[in-house]
Short mmCIF file of C-alpha atoms in Angstrom, two decimals:
data_model
loop_
_atom_site.label_atom_id
_atom_site.label_comp_id
_atom_site.label_asym_id
_atom_site.label_seq_id
_atom_site.Cartn_x
_atom_site.Cartn_y
_atom_site.Cartn_z
CA GLU A 186 0.00 0.00 0.00
CA ALA A 187 1.43 3.38 -0.98
CA GLY A 188 1.85 5.80 1.88
CA VAL A 189 0.92 9.45 2.21
CA ALA A 190 2.78 11.51 -0.37
CA GLN A 191 3.83 15.13 0.08
CA SER A 192 5.63 17.62 -2.13
CA PRO A 193 7.84 19.47 -2.19
CA ARG A 194 10.11 17.99 0.48
CA TYR A 195 11.96 21.25 1.06
CA LYS A 196 11.17 24.87 0.32
CA ILE A 197 13.04 28.08 0.99
CA ILE A 198 11.27 31.39 0.44
CA GLU A 199 11.58 34.97 1.55
CA LYS A 200 9.12 36.55 3.93
CA ARG A 201 6.00 37.95 2.30
CA GLN A 202 6.21 35.41 -0.51
CA SER A 203 3.58 32.74 -0.98
CA VAL A 204 4.04 28.97 -0.90
CA ALA A 205 1.87 25.92 -1.46
CA PHE A 206 2.20 22.35 -0.25
CA TRP A 207 0.55 19.31 -1.74
CA CYS A 208 -0.60 16.08 -0.09
CA ASN A 209 -1.96 12.86 -1.53
CA PRO A 210 -3.43 10.62 1.20
CA ILE A 211 -3.62 6.86 1.25
CA SER A 212 -6.27 5.63 -1.17
CA GLY A 213 -9.65 5.26 0.51
CA HIS A 214 -8.79 7.42 3.51
CA ALA A 215 -11.65 9.81 4.14
CA THR A 216 -9.93 11.97 6.74
CA LEU A 217 -6.98 14.23 6.00
CA TYR A 218 -5.00 16.34 8.46
CA TRP A 219 -2.46 19.13 8.11
CA TYR A 220 -0.04 19.74 10.97
CA GLN A 221 2.61 22.36 11.62
CA GLN A 222 5.65 21.19 13.56
CA ILE A 223 8.00 23.92 14.72
CA LEU A 224 11.49 22.81 15.73
CA GLY A 225 11.51 21.38 19.23
CA GLN A 226 7.74 21.11 19.46
CA GLY A 227 5.15 18.46 18.75
CA PRO A 228 2.89 18.60 15.71
CA LYS A 229 0.06 21.14 15.94
CA LEU A 230 -3.14 20.35 14.06
CA LEU A 231 -4.00 23.13 11.62
CA ILE A 232 -6.97 21.68 9.77
CA GLN A 233 -8.87 18.43 9.42
CA PHE A 234 -10.96 17.37 6.42
CA GLN A 235 -13.57 14.65 6.26
CA ASN A 236 -13.85 13.90 2.53
CA ASN A 237 -13.99 17.40 1.03
CA GLY A 238 -15.51 19.13 4.05
CA VAL A 239 -13.66 20.94 6.83
CA VAL A 240 -14.19 19.29 10.22
CA ASP A 241 -11.95 21.56 12.27
CA ASP A 242 -9.80 24.54 11.38
CA SER A 243 -9.78 26.29 14.73
CA GLN A 244 -5.98 26.51 14.85
CA LEU A 245 -5.49 27.61 11.26
CA PRO A 246 -4.29 31.25 11.00
CA LYS A 247 -6.91 32.13 8.43
CA ASP A 248 -5.49 35.56 7.66
CA ARG A 249 -2.59 33.90 5.85
CA PHE A 250 -3.20 30.16 5.67
CA SER A 251 -5.73 28.39 3.48
CA ALA A 252 -6.34 24.77 2.61
CA GLU A 253 -8.60 22.88 0.29
CA ARG A 254 -9.49 19.34 -0.60
CA LEU A 255 -11.71 19.89 -3.58
CA LYS A 256 -12.45 16.34 -4.71
CA GLY A 257 -12.06 14.69 -1.34
CA VAL A 258 -8.73 13.14 -2.28
CA ASP A 259 -5.57 15.23 -2.44
CA SER A 260 -5.16 18.54 -0.66
CA THR A 261 -3.17 21.74 -0.81
CA LEU A 262 -2.11 24.03 2.01
CA LYS A 263 -1.15 27.59 1.12
CA ILE A 264 0.57 30.36 3.03
CA GLN A 265 0.27 33.90 1.72
CA PRO A 266 2.15 35.97 2.74
CA ALA A 267 4.71 33.94 4.68
CA LYS A 268 6.27 35.18 7.91
CA LEU A 269 9.52 34.17 9.54
CA GLU A 270 7.63 32.27 12.25
CA ASP A 271 6.06 30.00 9.61
CA SER A 272 9.39 28.17 9.31
CA ALA A 273 8.47 24.62 10.27
CA VAL A 274 7.82 21.13 8.97
CA TYR A 275 4.33 20.77 7.53
CA LEU A 276 2.99 17.27 7.96
CA CYS A 277 0.06 15.70 6.20
CA ALA A 278 -1.66 12.65 7.63
CA SER A 279 -4.66 10.57 6.67
CA SER A 280 -6.93 8.07 8.36
CA LEU A 281 -9.82 5.85 7.34
CA GLY A 282 -12.21 7.75 9.55
CA THR A 283 -12.64 9.52 12.83
CA SER A 284 -13.89 6.85 15.21
CA GLY A 285 -12.22 4.05 17.09
CA GLY A 286 -9.62 2.13 15.13
CA LEU A 287 -10.34 4.18 12.04
CA LYS A 288 -8.61 7.10 13.73
CA THR A 289 -5.10 5.73 13.27
CA GLN A 290 -3.24 8.42 11.39
CA TYR A 291 -0.63 7.68 8.74
CA PHE A 292 1.85 10.47 8.20
CA GLY A 293 3.64 11.71 5.15
CA PRO A 294 7.35 12.61 5.11
CA GLY A 295 6.63 16.30 5.63
CA THR A 296 7.64 19.49 3.85
CA ARG A 297 10.38 21.48 5.52
CA LEU A 298 9.79 25.22 5.02
CA LEU A 299 12.38 27.88 5.72
CA VAL A 300 11.29 31.50 5.54
CA LEU A 301 14.16 34.00 5.28
CA ALA B 279 -4.27 25.38 27.74
CA GLN B 280 -1.66 22.70 27.26
CA ARG B 281 -3.37 19.39 26.80
CA VAL B 282 -0.43 17.00 26.73
CA THR B 283 2.76 17.33 28.73
CA GLN B 284 5.91 15.31 28.25
CA PRO B 285 8.25 16.58 30.94
CA GLU B 286 11.46 15.01 29.64
CA LYS B 287 13.02 16.26 26.41
CA LEU B 288 15.72 13.61 26.53
CA LEU B 289 15.93 10.26 28.24
CA SER B 290 19.12 8.21 28.10
CA VAL B 291 19.24 4.62 29.32
CA PHE B 292 21.54 1.66 28.84
CA LYS B 293 20.53 -1.35 26.77
CA GLY B 294 18.61 -3.81 28.91
CA ALA B 295 17.49 -1.20 31.42
CA PRO B 296 13.82 -0.43 32.01
CA VAL B 297 12.46 2.71 30.42
CA GLU B 298 9.49 4.89 31.22
CA LEU B 299 8.49 7.88 29.12
CA LYS B 300 6.12 10.15 30.98
CA CYS B 301 2.96 11.69 29.60
CA ASN B 302 0.37 13.71 31.49
CA TYR B 303 -2.75 15.18 30.00
CA SER B 304 -5.44 17.66 30.91
CA TYR B 305 -8.89 16.86 29.66
CA SER B 306 -12.25 16.50 31.32
CA GLY B 307 -14.04 13.54 29.86
CA SER B 308 -12.90 10.33 28.26
CA PRO B 309 -9.93 11.04 26.06
CA GLU B 310 -8.33 8.74 23.56
CA LEU B 311 -4.61 8.53 24.07
CA PHE B 312 -1.87 7.46 21.71
CA TRP B 313 1.87 7.07 21.52
CA TYR B 314 3.51 7.91 18.22
CA VAL B 315 7.16 7.23 17.40
CA GLN B 316 9.57 8.67 14.87
CA TYR B 317 12.73 6.71 14.15
CA SER B 318 15.66 8.47 12.52
CA ARG B 319 14.87 9.43 8.91
CA GLN B 320 11.46 7.80 9.08
CA ARG B 321 7.91 9.07 9.24
CA LEU B 322 5.90 9.59 12.37
CA GLN B 323 3.97 6.40 13.03
CA LEU B 324 1.54 5.04 15.57
CA LEU B 325 3.07 2.89 18.29
CA LEU B 326 0.02 2.10 20.37
CA ARG B 327 -3.43 3.29 21.45
CA HIS B 328 -4.82 3.02 24.95
CA ILE B 329 -8.08 1.55 23.63
CA SER B 330 -6.26 -1.45 22.19
CA ARG B 331 -4.54 -2.34 25.45
CA GLU B 332 -1.83 -3.99 23.39
CA SER B 333 1.90 -4.41 23.65
CA ILE B 334 3.87 -3.28 20.62
CA LYS B 335 7.60 -3.96 20.36
CA GLY B 336 7.53 -4.72 24.07
CA PHE B 337 6.06 -1.31 24.96
CA THR B 338 2.93 -0.91 27.04
CA ALA B 339 1.04 2.12 28.30
CA ASP B 340 -1.72 2.26 30.88
CA LEU B 341 -4.21 5.05 31.12
CA ASN B 342 -4.45 6.31 34.70
CA LYS B 343 -7.43 8.62 34.87
CA GLY B 344 -6.82 9.49 38.50
CA GLU B 345 -3.35 10.80 37.77
CA THR B 346 -4.26 11.85 34.20
CA SER B 347 -1.24 9.99 32.93
CA PHE B 348 -0.41 7.66 30.06
CA HIS B 349 3.19 6.68 30.63
CA LEU B 350 4.98 4.45 28.11
CA LYS B 351 7.00 1.59 29.55
CA LYS B 352 9.33 -1.14 28.42
CA PRO B 353 11.08 -3.52 30.82
CA PHE B 354 14.25 -3.99 28.76
CA ALA B 355 15.26 -1.25 26.35
CA GLN B 356 16.95 -2.13 23.04
CA GLU B 357 19.23 0.06 20.94
CA GLU B 358 16.66 0.03 18.13
CA ASP B 359 14.20 1.76 20.48
CA SER B 360 16.19 4.97 20.14
CA ALA B 361 13.76 7.44 18.60
CA MET B 362 11.53 10.42 19.24
CA TYR B 363 8.33 9.55 21.11
CA TYR B 364 5.20 11.68 21.12
CA CYS B 365 2.18 11.29 23.34
CA ALA B 366 -1.09 12.44 21.76
CA LEU B 367 -4.63 13.04 22.90
CA GLY B 368 -7.63 12.71 20.61
CA ASN B 369 -10.84 14.53 21.43
CA PHE B 370 -13.67 14.28 18.92
CA ASN B 371 -12.11 16.00 15.92
CA LYS B 372 -9.09 17.50 17.61
CA PHE B 373 -5.66 16.05 18.20
CA TYR B 374 -3.05 17.39 20.59
CA PHE B 375 0.54 16.20 20.59
CA GLY B 376 3.06 16.62 23.36
CA SER B 377 6.43 18.16 22.64
CA GLY B 378 8.12 14.77 22.50
CA THR B 379 10.80 12.85 24.36
CA LYS B 380 13.95 11.72 22.66
CA LEU B 381 14.92 8.26 23.87
CA ASN B 382 18.57 7.34 23.54
CA VAL B 383 19.45 3.73 24.33
CA LYS B 384 23.16 3.33 24.86
CA PRO B 385 24.99 0.06 24.16
#
């Protein structure tokens, strides 16, 4: 079974520029998550999709971050404009569902963003 | 409010020694608790869930609601256990991860 795919793996941009990350979840996984992991911290959930609907985006800085999952499969996360404090690893994860054993999340390799 | 606390950033033990990675949580209700592990150059992956009450790679974790803890234990550490360990709490549609403990098992 193919795992969660993410691209790009690394990105360096200057502050105030925009950037987009892409995630392709495991086939058949209805739930998709985007996390931000700042160096030395644990992952912080930014947004959770169930199919193509947003379940929770309470920790997404909506003034600069946006995410979509138009066809309920792959997803993009965008930052516009980027700030220095956005430097982090952005992790995508997917799960079969949101209850019981379906909640097990499978993570992608992450995208490491450096904002200069 | 911090939901999951892992007080140790680094834990070093010798091979064969017992290991306990601490995790405390704050949540009123019935949380779901998980341990995730990240080996060097690998992806974050699930180690175990409290609901399953299982032992994975010799690790166990018991949910103690009175102490609001979910410590991860292994009686005899192996070098291949060296990794970053994250405790996580699931609440409906939200997930909270702790800041992680790096376990270093010395030969």
